[in-house]
Amino acid sequence: MAKHLNPPKMLNLFERFFKALLELKFVFNN
């Protein structure tokens, strides 16, 4: 995996997706 293929924009998108996933897990846990 090349480092130049991992722009900050993509990382931000992944971070937002991960946060949403965590929130979903928390909601389902309750």
XYZ file of C-alpha atoms in Angstrom:
30
model
C 0.000 0.000 0.000
C 1.588 3.258 -1.133
C 1.603 6.135 1.317
C 0.819 8.694 -1.366
C -2.474 6.889 -1.959
C -3.665 7.797 1.537
C -4.614 11.508 1.412
C -5.854 13.285 4.572
C -9.310 13.616 3.008
C -9.661 9.848 2.775
C -8.371 9.450 6.318
C -10.952 11.964 7.555
C -13.703 10.068 5.752
C -12.584 6.812 7.354
C -12.445 8.475 10.765
C -15.990 9.780 10.393
C -17.175 6.330 9.273
C -15.450 4.684 12.224
C -17.020 7.159 14.651
C -20.449 6.507 13.169
C -19.859 2.770 13.501
C -18.884 3.187 17.160
C -22.010 5.251 17.802
C -24.142 2.595 16.142
C -22.522 -0.112 18.277
C -23.134 1.932 21.417
C -26.783 2.456 20.488
C -27.283 -1.250 19.829
C -25.500 -2.105 23.069
C -28.013 -0.079 25.039
